[in-house]
Tab-separated table of C-alpha atoms in Angstrom:
chain	number	residue	atom	x	y	z
A	58	MET	CA	63.927	-1.980	37.414
A	59	SER	CA	67.644	-1.557	37.987
A	60	ALA	CA	70.404	-3.452	36.181
A	61	ALA	CA	70.821	-5.490	39.185
A	62	GLU	CA	67.342	-6.748	39.598
A	63	PRO	CA	66.462	-9.899	37.643
A	64	ALA	CA	63.961	-9.514	34.995
A	65	PRO	CA	60.344	-10.314	36.324
A	66	GLY	CA	59.265	-12.513	33.288
A	67	TYR	CA	55.798	-13.424	32.272
A	68	ASP	CA	53.134	-12.744	34.595
A	69	ASP	CA	50.679	-15.564	35.185
A	70	ASP	CA	47.770	-13.234	36.311
A	71	PHE	CA	48.191	-10.399	33.727
A	72	LEU	CA	44.909	-11.251	32.200
A	73	GLY	CA	43.129	-11.163	35.433
A	74	ALA	CA	42.407	-14.969	35.543
A	75	PRO	CA	45.385	-17.624	36.103
A	76	THR	CA	47.191	-18.276	32.801
A	77	ALA	CA	50.379	-20.095	33.162
A	78	VAL	CA	53.208	-20.704	30.306
A	79	PRO	CA	52.425	-24.277	29.384
A	80	ILE	CA	54.793	-27.047	30.707
A	81	PRO	CA	55.503	-30.504	29.279
A	82	ALA	CA	53.245	-33.147	30.791
A	83	ASP	CA	56.355	-35.488	30.766
A	84	GLY	CA	58.132	-33.839	33.519
A	85	ARG	CA	61.522	-33.239	31.268
A	86	VAL	CA	64.471	-31.154	32.547
A	87	LEU	CA	63.585	-27.482	31.567
A	88	ARG	CA	65.654	-24.146	32.182
A	89	GLU	CA	63.351	-21.308	33.097
A	90	LEU	CA	64.775	-18.114	31.557
A	91	THR	CA	62.718	-14.743	32.553
A	92	TYR	CA	63.065	-11.667	30.598
A	93	VAL	CA	61.360	-8.260	30.651
A	94	HIS	CA	57.688	-9.327	30.243
A	95	PHE	CA	58.306	-12.781	29.010
A	96	THR	CA	59.731	-16.228	30.010
A	97	VAL	CA	61.339	-18.793	27.694
A	98	LEU	CA	61.155	-22.479	28.906
A	99	LEU	CA	64.219	-23.981	27.272
A	100	ASP	CA	64.625	-27.655	26.467
A	101	PRO	CA	68.371	-28.300	26.941
A	102	ALA	CA	68.353	-31.492	25.485
A	103	ARG	CA	67.069	-30.070	22.217
A	104	ARG	CA	68.656	-26.763	22.561
A	105	LEU	CA	65.528	-25.004	21.555
A	106	ALA	CA	62.364	-23.639	23.708
A	107	VAL	CA	59.418	-26.013	24.618
A	108	ALA	CA	57.227	-23.006	25.164
A	109	THR	CA	57.669	-19.101	25.569
A	110	GLY	CA	55.018	-16.838	27.186
A	111	VAL	CA	54.773	-12.886	26.642
A	112	ASN	CA	52.495	-10.266	28.323
A	113	ILE	CA	51.376	-7.605	26.007
A	114	ASP	CA	49.957	-4.291	27.124
A	115	GLY	CA	48.423	-2.819	23.846
A	116	SER	CA	47.816	0.724	25.708
A	117	ALA	CA	51.676	1.023	26.604
A	118	LEU	CA	53.481	-0.162	23.618
A	119	ARG	CA	56.231	1.572	22.578
A	120	ASP	CA	58.265	1.886	19.132
A	121	VAL	CA	62.083	1.820	20.089
A	122	ALA	CA	65.070	1.135	17.950
A	123	ARG	CA	65.719	-2.564	16.977
A	124	SER	CA	68.972	-3.765	18.561
A	125	ASP	CA	69.674	-6.833	16.477
A	126	ASP	CA	72.253	-8.009	18.908
A	127	TRP	CA	71.840	-11.620	19.188
A	128	ARG	CA	73.641	-13.270	21.927
A	129	LEU	CA	73.750	-16.343	24.003
A	130	ASP	CA	72.155	-16.399	27.269
A	131	PRO	CA	74.813	-16.602	29.982
A	132	ARG	CA	72.523	-18.026	32.644
A	133	VAL	CA	72.761	-21.444	30.642
A	134	GLY	CA	75.449	-23.233	28.994
A	135	ALA	CA	76.409	-22.655	25.408
A	136	ASP	CA	75.673	-26.371	24.555
A	137	GLU	CA	72.049	-26.137	25.867
A	138	GLN	CA	71.011	-23.238	23.426
A	139	ALA	CA	71.306	-23.322	19.737
A	140	GLY	CA	73.726	-20.374	18.925
A	141	PRO	CA	75.128	-18.604	16.039
A	142	ASP	CA	76.961	-21.722	14.550
A	143	LEU	CA	73.564	-23.145	13.663
A	144	TYR	CA	72.839	-20.178	11.348
A	145	ARG	CA	76.110	-19.580	9.989
A	146	ASP	CA	76.817	-19.877	6.163
A	147	ASN	CA	73.311	-21.058	5.295
A	148	ASP	CA	69.505	-19.772	4.551
A	149	LEU	CA	68.358	-20.543	7.932
A	150	ASP	CA	66.676	-17.603	9.785
A	151	ARG	CA	66.950	-16.804	13.482
A	152	GLY	CA	63.070	-16.771	13.978
A	153	HIS	CA	61.857	-14.734	16.992
A	154	LEU	CA	59.430	-16.896	19.170
A	155	VAL	CA	58.393	-14.003	21.338
A	156	ARG	CA	58.057	-11.261	18.536
A	157	ARG	CA	60.081	-8.349	19.037
A	158	SER	CA	57.528	-5.861	19.611
A	159	ASP	CA	55.348	-7.728	21.783
A	160	PRO	CA	57.004	-7.263	25.128
A	161	VAL	CA	58.118	-3.440	24.163
A	162	TRP	CA	56.018	-1.603	26.435
A	163	GLY	CA	55.893	0.361	29.629
A	164	ALA	CA	58.444	2.814	30.588
A	165	PRO	CA	61.104	3.792	27.990
A	166	ALA	CA	64.127	2.050	29.767
A	167	VAL	CA	61.816	-0.989	30.545
A	168	ALA	CA	60.821	-1.231	26.750
A	169	GLU	CA	64.273	-0.720	25.337
A	170	GLN	CA	65.510	-3.698	27.587
A	171	ALA	CA	62.591	-5.871	26.525
A	172	ASP	CA	63.469	-5.224	22.965
A	173	ARG	CA	66.982	-6.185	23.710
A	174	ASP	CA	66.082	-9.439	25.714
A	175	THR	CA	64.079	-10.731	22.469
A	176	PHE	CA	67.542	-11.051	20.648
A	177	SER	CA	68.620	-14.050	23.121
A	178	TYR	CA	69.302	-17.176	21.165
A	179	ALA	CA	67.057	-18.865	23.609
A	180	ASN	CA	64.188	-17.118	22.135
A	181	ALA	CA	65.125	-18.099	18.444
A	182	ALA	CA	64.367	-21.242	16.338
A	183	PRO	CA	65.462	-21.973	12.678
A	184	GLN	CA	63.023	-21.059	10.301
A	185	ALA	CA	62.855	-21.026	6.399
A	186	ALA	CA	64.402	-17.728	5.105
A	187	GLN	CA	61.901	-16.994	2.481
A	188	PHE	CA	58.977	-14.743	3.398
A	189	ASN	CA	55.647	-15.262	1.910
A	190	GLN	CA	52.000	-14.564	2.570
A	191	SER	CA	51.541	-17.281	5.459
A	192	MET	CA	54.641	-15.872	7.170
A	193	GLU	CA	53.188	-12.489	7.199
A	194	LEU	CA	49.977	-13.842	8.611
A	195	TRP	CA	51.877	-15.546	11.331
A	196	LEU	CA	53.670	-12.371	12.287
A	197	GLY	CA	50.379	-10.386	12.407
A	198	LEU	CA	48.415	-12.679	14.493
A	199	GLU	CA	49.074	-10.871	17.663
A	200	ASP	CA	48.006	-7.508	16.172
A	201	TYR	CA	45.054	-8.870	14.699
A	202	VAL	CA	43.707	-10.596	17.944
A	203	LEU	CA	44.939	-7.729	20.222
A	204	THR	CA	42.586	-5.592	17.974
A	205	HIS	CA	39.694	-7.807	18.802
A	206	ALA	CA	40.389	-8.091	22.312
A	207	ASP	CA	40.143	-4.325	22.541
A	208	THR	CA	36.476	-5.042	23.000
A	209	TYR	CA	37.235	-6.389	26.474
A	210	ASP	CA	40.756	-5.169	27.317
A	211	THR	CA	43.869	-4.037	25.569
A	212	LYS	CA	45.924	-7.085	27.309
A	213	LEU	CA	46.999	-10.078	25.543
A	214	SER	CA	49.043	-13.169	26.641
A	215	VAL	CA	50.632	-15.205	23.844
A	216	PHE	CA	52.595	-18.364	23.762
A	217	THR	CA	54.619	-19.719	21.172
A	218	ALA	CA	57.268	-22.239	20.449
A	219	PRO	CA	58.533	-24.900	17.940
A	220	VAL	CA	56.911	-28.236	17.939
A	221	LEU	CA	59.824	-30.489	19.045
A	222	ALA	CA	59.277	-33.695	17.336
A	223	ASP	CA	61.315	-36.946	17.880
A	224	ASP	CA	61.663	-37.049	14.037
A	225	ASP	CA	62.864	-33.817	13.256
A	226	PRO	CA	65.703	-33.528	10.648
A	227	ARG	CA	68.983	-33.016	12.482
A	228	TYR	CA	71.703	-30.306	11.461
A	229	ARG	CA	74.630	-29.308	13.296
A	230	GLY	CA	73.634	-31.067	16.323
A	231	VAL	CA	69.907	-29.459	16.475
A	232	GLY	CA	66.561	-30.965	15.483
A	233	ILE	CA	65.165	-28.658	13.055
A	234	PRO	CA	61.449	-28.190	13.700
A	235	ARG	CA	58.942	-28.427	10.871
A	236	LEU	CA	56.109	-26.948	12.843
A	237	PHE	CA	55.390	-24.079	15.219
A	238	TRP	CA	52.558	-23.233	17.399
A	239	LYS	CA	51.061	-20.387	18.909
A	240	VAL	CA	48.115	-19.692	21.383
A	241	ALA	CA	46.685	-16.138	22.031
A	242	ALA	CA	44.767	-15.399	25.022
A	243	TRP	CA	43.025	-12.268	26.019
A	244	SER	CA	40.466	-11.312	28.846
A	245	ALA	CA	36.909	-12.240	28.577
A	246	PRO	CA	34.156	-12.416	31.031
A	247	GLY	CA	33.213	-16.114	32.076
A	248	PRO	CA	29.517	-17.406	32.003
A	249	ASP	CA	29.194	-16.392	35.564
A	250	GLY	CA	30.662	-12.873	34.759
A	251	GLU	CA	33.698	-13.583	36.814
A	252	PRO	CA	37.015	-12.856	35.107
A	253	GLY	CA	38.069	-15.505	32.561
A	254	VAL	CA	40.099	-15.790	29.266
A	255	ALA	CA	39.337	-16.593	25.649
A	256	ALA	CA	41.894	-18.091	23.548
A	257	THR	CA	42.568	-19.331	19.828
A	258	GLY	CA	45.379	-21.549	18.484
A	259	TYR	CA	47.549	-21.596	15.521
A	260	VAL	CA	50.019	-23.851	13.663
A	261	LEU	CA	52.740	-22.679	11.118
A	262	ASP	CA	54.056	-25.580	8.942
A	263	GLN	CA	57.199	-25.308	7.102
A	264	THR	CA	57.403	-29.090	6.178
A	265	PRO	CA	59.095	-29.351	2.602
A	266	GLN	CA	57.091	-31.086	-0.226
A	267	LEU	CA	60.151	-33.458	-0.937
A	268	ASP	CA	60.832	-36.875	-1.261
A	269	ASP	CA	61.812	-39.075	1.739
A	270	ILE	CA	65.310	-37.845	2.301
A	271	ASP	CA	67.853	-38.751	5.108
A	272	PHE	CA	69.132	-35.475	6.976
A	273	SER	CA	70.693	-37.418	9.702
A	274	ASP	CA	73.955	-35.372	11.078
A	275	VAL	CA	75.729	-38.715	12.067
A	276	GLY	CA	79.271	-37.481	12.292
A	277	GLU	CA	78.039	-33.929	11.813
A	278	PRO	CA	79.915	-33.177	8.874
A	279	PRO	CA	80.850	-29.266	9.162
A	280	ALA	CA	79.716	-28.450	5.527
A	281	ALA	CA	76.335	-30.501	5.491
A	282	ASP	CA	73.532	-28.662	3.993
A	283	PRO	CA	70.381	-27.545	6.404
A	284	PRO	CA	67.352	-29.598	5.890
A	285	PRO	CA	65.343	-28.027	3.056
A	286	LEU	CA	62.210	-26.239	4.350
A	287	GLY	CA	59.130	-25.694	2.412
A	288	PRO	CA	56.729	-22.699	2.029
A	289	PHE	CA	55.108	-21.353	5.215
A	290	ARG	CA	51.424	-22.635	5.548
A	291	THR	CA	49.374	-21.005	8.404
A	292	PHE	CA	46.262	-22.775	10.020
A	293	GLN	CA	43.785	-22.059	12.872
A	294	VAL	CA	43.596	-25.382	14.921
A	295	PRO	CA	41.708	-26.344	18.250
A	296	VAL	CA	43.728	-25.551	21.106
A	297	GLU	CA	43.323	-29.183	22.157
A	298	ASP	CA	45.078	-30.474	19.262
A	299	ILE	CA	48.308	-28.117	20.193
A	300	ALA	CA	48.237	-29.987	23.575
A	301	VAL	CA	48.328	-33.368	21.612
A	302	LEU	CA	50.667	-32.329	19.185
A	303	THR	CA	53.296	-30.954	21.659
A	304	GLY	CA	52.735	-33.024	24.810
A	305	LEU	CA	52.182	-29.535	26.908
A	306	ASP	CA	49.581	-29.048	29.571
A	307	LEU	CA	47.711	-26.105	28.208
A	308	GLY	CA	45.624	-25.909	31.418
A	309	PRO	CA	42.530	-23.503	31.238
A	310	LEU	CA	43.522	-22.556	27.441
A	311	VAL	CA	41.653	-25.715	25.916
A	312	ALA	CA	38.428	-24.756	27.577
A	313	ALA	CA	38.781	-21.200	26.602
A	314	ASP	CA	39.207	-21.763	22.812
A	315	ARG	CA	36.637	-19.547	20.844
A	316	PHE	CA	37.590	-21.644	17.689
A	317	ALA	CA	34.583	-23.865	16.710
A	318	ALA	CA	36.267	-26.722	15.152
A	319	PRO	CA	34.658	-28.610	12.358
A	320	ALA	CA	33.937	-31.992	12.935
A	321	PRO	CA	36.772	-34.591	11.913
A	322	VAL	CA	36.424	-35.878	8.439
A	323	GLY	CA	38.470	-38.902	7.600
A	324	VAL	CA	41.482	-39.624	9.595
A	325	GLY	CA	43.840	-37.624	11.797
A	326	PRO	CA	43.524	-34.491	13.670
A	327	ARG	CA	44.671	-32.286	10.695
A	328	ASP	CA	41.066	-32.610	9.300
A	329	ARG	CA	40.136	-29.988	11.725
A	330	TRP	CA	42.776	-27.503	10.695
A	331	VAL	CA	41.596	-24.854	8.930
A	332	PRO	CA	44.139	-23.014	6.382
A	333	LEU	CA	44.398	-19.353	6.632
A	334	GLY	CA	44.793	-17.129	3.454
A	335	SER	CA	44.194	-13.738	5.193
A	336	LEU	CA	43.834	-12.431	8.831
A	337	THR	CA	40.011	-11.712	7.976
A	338	GLU	CA	39.742	-15.750	8.029
A	339	VAL	CA	40.580	-15.764	11.552
A	340	ARG	CA	37.637	-17.041	13.517
A	341	LEU	CA	37.446	-15.385	17.023
């Protein structure tokens, strides 16, 4: 790929069976940004991604130097993406949505460009700065599922984004997500032996355990504190619950779910969510 050629982005047919990046069912306006081996669907009204999709070829991954050069994507306006001003002088982290190492595969020059591409602000969302066991779980899920998927193939497609809720607390003009979702999909033969996919879904919760506080940024005072974010909690959840939670069309991923969700108990879909304490608790 030469510098003049556009990045090919996420490949729907990477797993041998069509698996597209999920799109909102409400038909909202999005900006589709393609990078090396991944695509970001940016919601310009929220200034954050509503979905991302990355193809991972485990047999061709490379270890390249980390660029750490965060930058705005020049293909969209600065007012349509949450840039450096959101993260300045506070404890908010620029959390990668497409993990830095996931698209870094292929020829050396391609892998190096993929690493640089992940440092686009369109591929970031604000996360609590403290790291704990649950965050480490979240970062390790792709590796764990990829190892499992090696039974069938060494390829994986992963979809990740924040849950863009209407009541997210606002800070410097940006709604700060409380939840993040992830769906990992890999090649697996279908019941008829034809190419198919298997999938599992996860939610990361950084909701603070605090009293009801109004964090509205009416007037947007420049020195306002960011909304406090609580300890990370990671759950394995039914893929269909992610579709309901986000309003995204997850297509064949719902039927491909390998997670045998427990029967609902009490009220609300969260009764079906299983908290994870380690990767060995993931059900595949």
